[in-house]
C-alpha cells in the first residue's frame, strides 16, 4: 500500500461488483475513497462487502491490525453526489447505458473541481459519446477494469477524441499505483480486450453451427491442442450469455456489420431461452446444484473410446500434407504400414493434412478416392498437443473412419473425429484470433505490446494473439485464411493487411513500423 497516492480522494459512483472492486484497490493504493450509489443502502452494503474482504485478507496475514484499521477509515459512504466535490478523481461504474452515464457526468462536472479527472468504467460505449456534452471533455477518459477487479490485473485507459494527454497519463500512473497494468486504447468498439475476444467465441460458434462438432468436442480440442484454460463454450457459461451476447452484437453493429465480428443465432436463441450459463444452472453445459441451488460442476458426457479394428489397412499420406515428415514418423511409431507409391492402392487409408482447405476440396482436386480419405490437423506439432483431430468428408466410409481413429489412438493419446471443415477447429479459431488481433493493430487501436498484455491478462490466453501467430508461423496463418476464404467465399476470413504484409516479408507479427 502506498501512502502518497496520485489522487488523495477518489469517488466511485455505482457500487455493484465493479464499483466495489475498484474502491477496494483504490483504497489499498492509499486514496480516501468515497462510495456513492443512487440506490438506498447500496453504498453501505458495498462498504460492508469490502470490509469483509479485507478481514479475510488480514486473517491470511496480508495486513496487520493497524493497516486494516487504516484501510477501513479510508473507505467511506457519500450520502449525496455533492459529497464527491473534494475528489480529484471520480470513476463511474453504473449501468451500461449511454443516457445514464452522460447524465451522471453532467451532474459530476458541476460538483468537482475544474482540474478533477472524470472516468467511466464502460466496457462497450463510446467514450467520446459519453463526453459529448461535457464542458471540459479533455479531463474525461475511459477506465475499463475487468471483473473481479482485484484479481484481473489489467485496465484499459481509453482516450476519447477530446481527451487530454495529461488525463490519460494520470490514470495510467494511478493504475500502476493500484497494482494493475495499464494499456492505452483508442476509442473504438470493444476497445482492446472485448474487441480481440471476438476471434475465439464467434468462430467456435460457427464451427458448431456448421455441424462440424458439438460444444464439448470444440472445447476439448482447443484446450488440448492450443492450451486454452477454458474452451469457448465453458467461457461463455462462466461469463454468461446475458453479458457475452450483447457485447458480440454491439461490436458487430458498431463496426457497421463487419463480417469478422458477426455474432451467432446460437447465442441469441439460448439467451432467449434463459440458458445463459453457469449462474442459471444451464448454458452450453448443464450443472449440478449444491444445497443452496448454486451451480457447481458441469455434467459432461464421457468421450467415446477408440474403436477396435481387427485388420488395419495400409496408410498413404498426401505429398502435400502439412508437416508430412512429422506425420510419417508418427504413423511409423504407431505401427502403421505406410505406402510410398505416387498414388494410393485400392485398399489404402488415405490421409491428407491441409491448411485451411477442407478434406472434400483436397480429395477432389488431388483426385483421391473420397470414400477412403480423412484429414488430420497438423498445425500443432504432435508432441505439443494432447489430442489429435481427424476430419471425415461426406463420402468417408465408416470402416476407414474407424481404422484411422483406432490407429491414431494406439499410443493412448485422445482423438477427436469431426465432420469436414475448412481449417478443422484449431486452425480456423487460431487464425481468426490472430487475424482480428492483427487488424486491431492495423487500425491503430493500440500498440502491439499493449495488445499482447491486454489479452493475456484480460482473457487468460496461453500467449498473446500476435505471439500465437508467430508461434504457428505467420505464413501458415495467412495460408489458412486465404484457403478458408476460398472454401467459404466469406469476407470474414480476408487477411488483415498487418498480417499479410508481415507474413509475406518474414517479419514478426509484433513488428511495428517506424513513425513517419
XYZ file of C-alpha atoms in Angstrom:
516
model
C 0.000 0.000 0.000
C 1.362 3.417 -0.920
C 0.997 6.425 1.406
C 1.404 9.032 -1.357
C -1.474 8.365 -3.727
C -1.728 10.208 -7.036
C -5.326 11.025 -6.113
C -5.748 11.865 -2.431
C -9.509 11.453 -2.750
C -11.325 9.299 -5.269
C -15.047 8.866 -5.767
C -16.745 5.701 -7.011
C -20.277 6.052 -8.368
C -22.054 2.725 -8.692
C -21.355 0.098 -6.052
C -22.000 -3.210 -7.793
C -19.253 -5.783 -8.259
C -17.135 -3.499 -10.428
C -17.514 -0.430 -8.225
C -16.655 -2.422 -5.099
C -13.560 -3.899 -6.707
C -12.292 -0.533 -7.923
C -12.962 1.008 -4.494
C -11.002 -1.774 -2.810
C -7.835 -1.370 -4.866
C -8.017 2.442 -4.841
C -8.137 2.438 -1.033
C -5.299 -0.079 -0.919
C -3.301 2.361 -3.075
C -3.671 4.999 -0.354
C -6.605 7.097 -1.582
C -9.515 8.231 0.528
C -12.394 6.584 -1.334
C -15.973 7.813 -1.360
C -18.704 5.363 -2.323
C -21.919 6.712 -3.818
C -24.924 4.905 -5.218
C -28.374 6.292 -6.032
C -29.993 3.120 -4.642
C -30.743 3.392 -0.926
C -28.383 1.283 1.181
C -26.253 0.141 -1.772
C -23.151 2.100 -0.749
C -23.341 0.779 2.826
C -23.689 -2.776 1.545
C -20.690 -2.273 -0.720
C -18.631 -0.874 2.138
C -19.502 -3.871 4.310
C -18.573 -6.241 1.482
C -15.147 -4.662 1.018
C -14.578 -4.636 4.772
C -15.300 -8.375 4.851
C -12.839 -8.936 2.048
C -10.160 -7.022 3.956
C -10.929 -9.013 7.105
C -10.299 -12.221 5.178
C -7.065 -10.836 3.761
C -5.917 -9.789 7.241
C -6.684 -13.284 8.552
C -4.288 -14.623 5.897
C -1.555 -12.220 7.002
C -1.880 -9.708 4.176
C -2.450 -6.800 6.600
C -1.730 -6.244 10.266
C -4.349 -4.749 12.592
C -3.125 -1.175 12.162
C -3.152 -1.444 8.369
C -6.624 -2.990 8.423
C -7.974 -0.166 10.578
C -6.353 2.412 8.300
C -7.914 0.828 5.221
C -11.373 0.854 6.749
C -11.019 4.523 7.675
C -10.279 5.283 4.040
C -13.472 3.792 2.630
C -16.478 5.977 3.395
C -20.004 6.369 2.080
C -21.312 9.522 0.436
C -24.924 10.492 1.131
C -25.231 12.714 -1.936
C -23.338 13.300 -5.136
C -22.248 16.667 -3.778
C -20.126 14.825 -1.190
C -17.716 13.997 -4.027
C -16.774 17.644 -4.511
C -13.308 17.175 -2.984
C -12.390 14.182 -5.157
C -9.565 14.590 -7.646
C -10.860 11.536 -9.489
C -14.374 10.157 -9.878
C -14.879 6.768 -11.547
C -18.329 5.791 -12.782
C -19.397 2.128 -12.675
C -23.152 2.329 -13.202
C -25.490 0.633 -15.691
C -24.137 0.302 -19.259
C -26.453 2.901 -20.819
C -25.261 5.958 -22.669
C -28.031 8.246 -21.405
C -27.461 7.243 -17.777
C -23.707 7.729 -17.946
C -23.874 11.031 -19.818
C -26.441 12.357 -17.336
C -24.290 11.360 -14.370
C -21.189 13.100 -15.713
C -23.228 16.222 -16.395
C -24.031 16.255 -12.659
C -20.466 15.449 -11.632
C -18.990 18.231 -13.738
C -20.999 20.743 -11.735
C -19.718 19.308 -8.454
C -15.992 18.559 -8.749
C -13.073 20.954 -9.149
C -12.117 22.121 -12.676
C -8.937 20.021 -12.649
C -10.577 16.823 -11.353
C -10.410 13.769 -13.600
C -13.642 12.007 -14.592
C -13.539 8.401 -15.819
C -16.021 5.789 -16.980
C -15.663 2.058 -16.475
C -17.663 1.458 -19.652
C -16.927 -1.813 -21.427
C -18.644 -1.079 -24.721
C -19.894 2.501 -25.036
C -18.094 5.256 -26.898
C -16.017 7.409 -24.560
C -16.386 10.288 -26.999
C -20.175 9.949 -26.971
C -20.375 9.893 -23.167
C -18.314 13.102 -23.011
C -20.082 14.820 -25.907
C -21.933 17.396 -23.772
C -19.262 17.983 -21.128
C -17.848 21.479 -20.809
C -14.364 20.061 -20.183
C -14.123 16.790 -22.167
C -10.327 16.956 -22.029
C -10.419 15.729 -18.404
C -12.617 12.716 -19.234
C -11.475 9.204 -20.263
C -12.491 5.585 -20.243
C -11.034 3.463 -17.423
C -12.121 -0.104 -18.108
C -11.430 -2.644 -15.355
C -12.291 -6.344 -15.508
C -14.208 -8.485 -13.060
C -13.116 -9.446 -10.431
C -11.161 -6.206 -10.263
C -8.636 -7.149 -7.541
C -7.619 -10.298 -9.447
C -7.774 -9.116 -13.074
C -4.623 -7.041 -13.177
C -5.222 -5.052 -16.347
C -7.076 -1.811 -17.016
C -7.736 -0.134 -20.360
C -7.120 3.621 -20.410
C -9.220 4.930 -23.282
C -8.804 8.340 -24.856
C -11.853 9.924 -26.441
C -11.416 12.317 -29.327
C -11.100 15.287 -26.934
C -9.340 13.582 -24.009
C -6.186 15.392 -22.924
C -2.873 13.544 -22.799
C -2.346 14.515 -19.151
C -5.635 12.873 -18.165
C -4.501 9.533 -19.595
C -1.060 9.938 -18.031
C -2.549 10.436 -14.562
C -4.931 7.494 -14.937
C -2.093 5.319 -16.221
C 0.094 6.206 -13.236
C -2.761 5.577 -10.788
C -3.447 2.168 -12.361
C 0.147 1.165 -11.659
C -0.173 2.504 -8.119
C -3.195 0.239 -7.634
C -1.096 -2.745 -8.740
C -2.642 -3.024 -12.207
C -1.098 -2.967 -15.663
C -2.473 -0.116 -17.786
C -2.847 -0.433 -21.558
C -3.660 2.508 -23.822
C -6.601 2.158 -26.214
C -8.245 4.371 -28.761
C -11.996 4.927 -28.526
C -13.179 2.112 -30.792
C -15.931 -0.500 -30.266
C -14.813 -3.060 -27.688
C -11.542 -1.192 -27.060
C -8.809 -3.879 -26.866
C -9.889 -6.913 -24.851
C -13.535 -7.202 -25.862
C -12.542 -6.489 -29.454
C -9.751 -9.092 -29.508
C -12.048 -11.611 -27.831
C -14.264 -11.711 -30.933
C -11.875 -14.174 -32.555
C -12.333 -17.011 -30.075
C -16.007 -17.451 -29.320
C -17.562 -16.309 -32.589
C -15.520 -18.706 -34.731
C -16.187 -21.588 -32.339
C -19.902 -20.836 -32.686
C -19.591 -21.019 -36.480
C -17.893 -24.417 -36.177
C -20.855 -25.759 -34.196
C -23.390 -24.018 -36.412
C -21.939 -25.828 -39.433
C -22.406 -29.183 -37.696
C -18.647 -29.826 -37.616
C -18.557 -30.793 -33.925
C -20.542 -30.293 -30.740
C -19.787 -27.837 -27.942
C -17.908 -30.315 -25.763
C -15.696 -31.540 -28.610
C -14.753 -28.000 -29.643
C -13.823 -27.159 -26.053
C -11.725 -30.315 -25.718
C -9.864 -29.646 -28.951
C -8.991 -26.040 -28.139
C -7.905 -26.854 -24.591
C -5.804 -29.849 -25.596
C -4.294 -28.605 -28.849
C -3.746 -24.913 -28.111
C -3.632 -24.790 -24.316
C -6.595 -22.538 -23.541
C -7.574 -22.826 -19.866
C -11.263 -22.849 -20.804
C -12.879 -23.851 -24.054
C -15.020 -21.133 -25.696
C -18.289 -22.667 -24.514
C -17.009 -23.137 -20.973
C -16.026 -19.465 -21.097
C -19.450 -18.428 -22.397
C -21.050 -20.301 -19.481
C -18.747 -18.593 -17.000
C -19.276 -15.045 -18.272
C -22.984 -15.721 -19.037
C -24.717 -15.059 -22.349
C -26.696 -12.116 -20.977
C -23.277 -10.397 -20.855
C -21.474 -12.019 -23.807
C -24.184 -11.911 -26.468
C -24.934 -8.164 -26.144
C -21.192 -7.432 -26.392
C -20.963 -9.528 -29.573
C -23.924 -7.805 -31.194
C -22.821 -4.353 -30.027
C -19.342 -4.624 -31.542
C -20.780 -6.094 -34.767
C -23.272 -3.261 -35.230
C -20.855 -0.530 -34.123
C -18.476 -1.729 -36.822
C -21.339 -1.479 -39.339
C -21.775 -5.235 -39.758
C -18.106 -6.067 -40.300
C -18.136 -9.829 -41.130
C -15.166 -10.601 -38.864
C -17.332 -9.823 -35.824
C -20.544 -11.499 -36.977
C -22.421 -12.967 -33.955
C -24.379 -16.225 -33.914
C -28.016 -17.229 -33.807
C -26.981 -19.930 -31.311
C -26.295 -17.464 -28.517
C -29.366 -15.383 -29.382
C -31.590 -18.436 -29.086
C -30.075 -19.653 -25.830
C -30.271 -16.203 -24.299
C -33.951 -16.014 -25.236
C -34.483 -19.394 -23.589
C -32.792 -18.379 -20.349
C -29.899 -20.825 -20.829
C -27.322 -18.159 -20.109
C -24.662 -20.213 -18.350
C -23.449 -21.436 -15.025
C -25.353 -18.850 -12.986
C -28.675 -20.174 -14.359
C -27.666 -23.815 -13.900
C -27.634 -24.456 -17.625
C -25.917 -22.981 -20.641
C -23.888 -24.914 -23.146
C -23.427 -27.369 -20.288
C -25.777 -28.484 -17.519
C -24.517 -28.068 -13.965
C -25.061 -29.907 -10.733
C -26.516 -27.730 -7.974
C -25.467 -27.591 -4.336
C -27.882 -27.353 -1.380
C -28.274 -23.609 -1.963
C -29.111 -24.110 -5.633
C -25.752 -22.726 -6.789
C -24.293 -24.241 -9.955
C -21.224 -26.355 -9.390
C -19.746 -28.973 -11.731
C -20.603 -29.297 -15.404
C -22.204 -32.590 -16.421
C -20.109 -33.840 -19.355
C -20.677 -36.976 -21.394
C -17.538 -39.160 -21.383
C -15.605 -39.400 -24.622
C -16.280 -42.321 -26.895
C -13.436 -44.863 -26.538
C -11.249 -45.647 -29.529
C -12.752 -48.374 -31.717
C -11.244 -51.859 -32.022
C -10.164 -52.710 -35.557
C -9.024 -56.261 -36.362
C -7.453 -55.607 -39.756
C -5.707 -52.255 -40.176
C -5.374 -51.072 -43.795
C -2.108 -49.617 -45.101
C -1.841 -45.823 -44.984
C -0.982 -43.457 -47.828
C -0.132 -39.831 -46.981
C -0.663 -36.982 -49.431
C 2.619 -35.487 -50.712
C 1.174 -32.034 -49.977
C 0.356 -32.774 -46.319
C 1.408 -30.131 -43.783
C 4.266 -31.414 -41.592
C 4.405 -34.511 -43.801
C 7.713 -35.780 -42.405
C 6.378 -35.493 -38.851
C 3.158 -37.242 -39.825
C 5.035 -40.127 -41.470
C 7.224 -40.537 -38.385
C 4.135 -40.518 -36.158
C 2.451 -43.204 -38.275
C 5.624 -45.314 -38.231
C 5.811 -45.048 -34.428
C 2.170 -46.110 -34.228
C 2.939 -49.245 -36.210
C 1.199 -48.319 -39.440
C 2.033 -49.945 -42.744
C 2.905 -46.952 -44.905
C 2.551 -46.931 -48.666
C 5.231 -44.997 -50.538
C 3.874 -45.040 -54.077
C 2.948 -41.920 -56.027
C -0.721 -42.884 -55.676
C -2.540 -44.971 -53.072
C -3.525 -48.586 -53.689
C -7.202 -49.525 -53.732
C -7.020 -50.787 -50.115
C -5.219 -47.827 -48.544
C -6.496 -45.431 -45.913
C -5.716 -42.001 -47.378
C -4.616 -39.191 -45.059
C -4.416 -35.537 -46.083
C -3.284 -32.679 -43.853
C -4.389 -29.364 -45.378
C -4.021 -25.848 -44.012
C -7.305 -24.004 -44.406
C -8.838 -26.276 -47.037
C -11.429 -28.918 -46.216
C -10.980 -32.630 -46.883
C -13.518 -32.548 -49.704
C -11.607 -29.908 -51.662
C -8.290 -31.751 -51.313
C -9.798 -35.099 -52.296
C -11.461 -33.643 -55.397
C -8.512 -31.502 -56.541
C -5.977 -34.318 -55.985
C -8.335 -36.953 -57.466
C -8.288 -39.111 -54.358
C -10.986 -41.650 -53.524
C -13.124 -39.643 -51.038
C -14.583 -42.808 -49.514
C -11.152 -43.656 -48.093
C -9.912 -40.114 -47.368
C -9.688 -38.392 -43.987
C -7.888 -35.246 -42.888
C -5.630 -34.792 -39.875
C -4.876 -31.385 -38.384
C -1.096 -30.935 -38.243
C -0.928 -27.213 -37.441
C 0.119 -28.025 -33.872
C 3.179 -30.312 -33.637
C 2.097 -33.699 -32.289
C 4.488 -33.565 -29.352
C 2.984 -30.236 -28.266
C -0.622 -31.451 -28.368
C -2.614 -33.642 -26.003
C -5.117 -34.506 -28.737
C -5.228 -35.485 -32.396
C -8.063 -34.376 -34.644
C -9.350 -36.282 -37.655
C -11.931 -34.972 -40.117
C -14.134 -37.042 -42.401
C -15.771 -35.860 -45.602
C -19.375 -36.575 -46.635
C -18.324 -39.727 -48.511
C -15.898 -41.247 -45.990
C -16.655 -44.910 -45.284
C -17.283 -45.913 -41.664
C -14.606 -48.631 -41.758
C -11.955 -46.131 -42.869
C -13.048 -43.637 -40.217
C -12.841 -46.340 -37.526
C -9.447 -47.525 -38.770
C -7.998 -44.007 -38.735
C -9.372 -43.378 -35.239
C -8.012 -46.670 -33.892
C -4.590 -46.112 -35.466
C -4.156 -42.562 -34.172
C -5.216 -43.650 -30.662
C -2.806 -46.588 -30.411
C -0.458 -44.794 -28.013
C -3.292 -43.671 -25.737
C -3.496 -40.056 -26.923
C -7.031 -38.660 -27.180
C -8.525 -38.475 -30.678
C -11.487 -36.369 -31.794
C -13.252 -37.180 -35.060
C -15.140 -34.258 -36.589
C -17.054 -33.625 -39.799
C -15.459 -31.822 -42.721
C -14.447 -28.238 -42.060
C -12.153 -25.806 -43.803
C -9.452 -25.416 -41.195
C -10.666 -28.190 -38.877
C -11.295 -26.492 -35.470
C -7.926 -25.307 -34.196
C -6.714 -23.838 -37.472
C -9.788 -21.735 -38.075
C -10.141 -20.493 -34.481
C -6.442 -19.668 -34.075
C -6.283 -17.985 -37.485
C -9.355 -15.896 -36.674
C -7.906 -14.824 -33.314
C -4.639 -13.797 -34.992
C -6.420 -12.018 -37.849
C -8.700 -9.976 -35.589
C -5.731 -9.015 -33.414
C -3.692 -8.048 -36.469
C -6.463 -5.765 -37.647
C -6.683 -4.130 -34.221
C -3.062 -3.112 -34.722
C -3.699 -2.124 -38.328
C -6.492 0.201 -37.162
C -4.205 1.771 -34.557
C -6.495 0.829 -31.673
C -3.404 0.137 -29.568
C 0.239 -0.838 -29.880
C 1.210 -4.452 -30.480
C 2.815 -4.812 -26.999
C -0.269 -3.380 -25.272
C -2.468 -5.762 -27.259
C -0.445 -8.752 -26.071
C -0.529 -7.610 -22.441
C -4.244 -6.819 -22.516
C -5.243 -10.170 -23.996
C -3.029 -12.358 -21.831
C -4.115 -10.571 -18.636
C -7.707 -9.837 -19.644
C -8.603 -13.073 -21.428
C -6.092 -15.537 -19.996
C -4.928 -16.858 -23.372
C -1.850 -19.131 -23.252
C 0.028 -16.456 -25.216
C -0.868 -13.137 -26.811
C -2.620 -13.356 -30.197
C 0.292 -11.939 -32.188
C 2.731 -14.205 -30.340
C 0.320 -17.039 -31.107
C 0.552 -16.189 -34.790
C 4.341 -16.116 -34.582
C 4.327 -19.454 -32.751
C 2.430 -21.271 -35.500
C 4.045 -19.247 -38.275
C 2.575 -16.149 -39.957
C 2.806 -17.783 -43.428
C 0.770 -20.762 -42.158
C -1.858 -18.465 -40.611
C -2.029 -16.490 -43.848
C -2.397 -19.697 -45.899
C -5.214 -20.902 -43.636
C -7.117 -17.640 -44.061
C -6.650 -17.473 -47.852
C -7.827 -21.074 -48.230
C -10.768 -20.656 -45.868
C -11.860 -17.601 -47.804
C -11.691 -19.703 -50.976
C -13.795 -22.517 -49.495
C -16.433 -20.336 -47.841
C -16.397 -17.273 -50.088
C -16.846 -15.213 -46.921
C -15.071 -11.851 -46.440
C -14.967 -12.764 -42.744
C -11.718 -14.615 -43.483
C -9.941 -11.985 -45.588
C -6.471 -11.481 -44.097
C -5.656 -8.193 -42.402
C -3.012 -6.109 -44.192
C -0.965 -6.202 -40.963
C -0.792 -9.991 -41.148
C -0.477 -10.259 -44.929
C 2.464 -7.870 -45.236
C 4.430 -9.244 -42.278
C 3.895 -12.845 -43.331
C 4.976 -12.018 -46.896
C 8.217 -10.383 -45.718
C 9.037 -12.886 -42.976
C 8.547 -10.323 -40.208
C 7.254 -10.936 -36.705
C 3.600 -10.027 -36.217
C 4.822 -7.916 -33.304
C 6.903 -5.783 -35.671
C 5.797 -2.133 -35.649
C 6.743 0.323 -38.363
C 8.933 3.337 -37.709
C 6.997 6.554 -37.098
C 6.697 8.863 -40.101
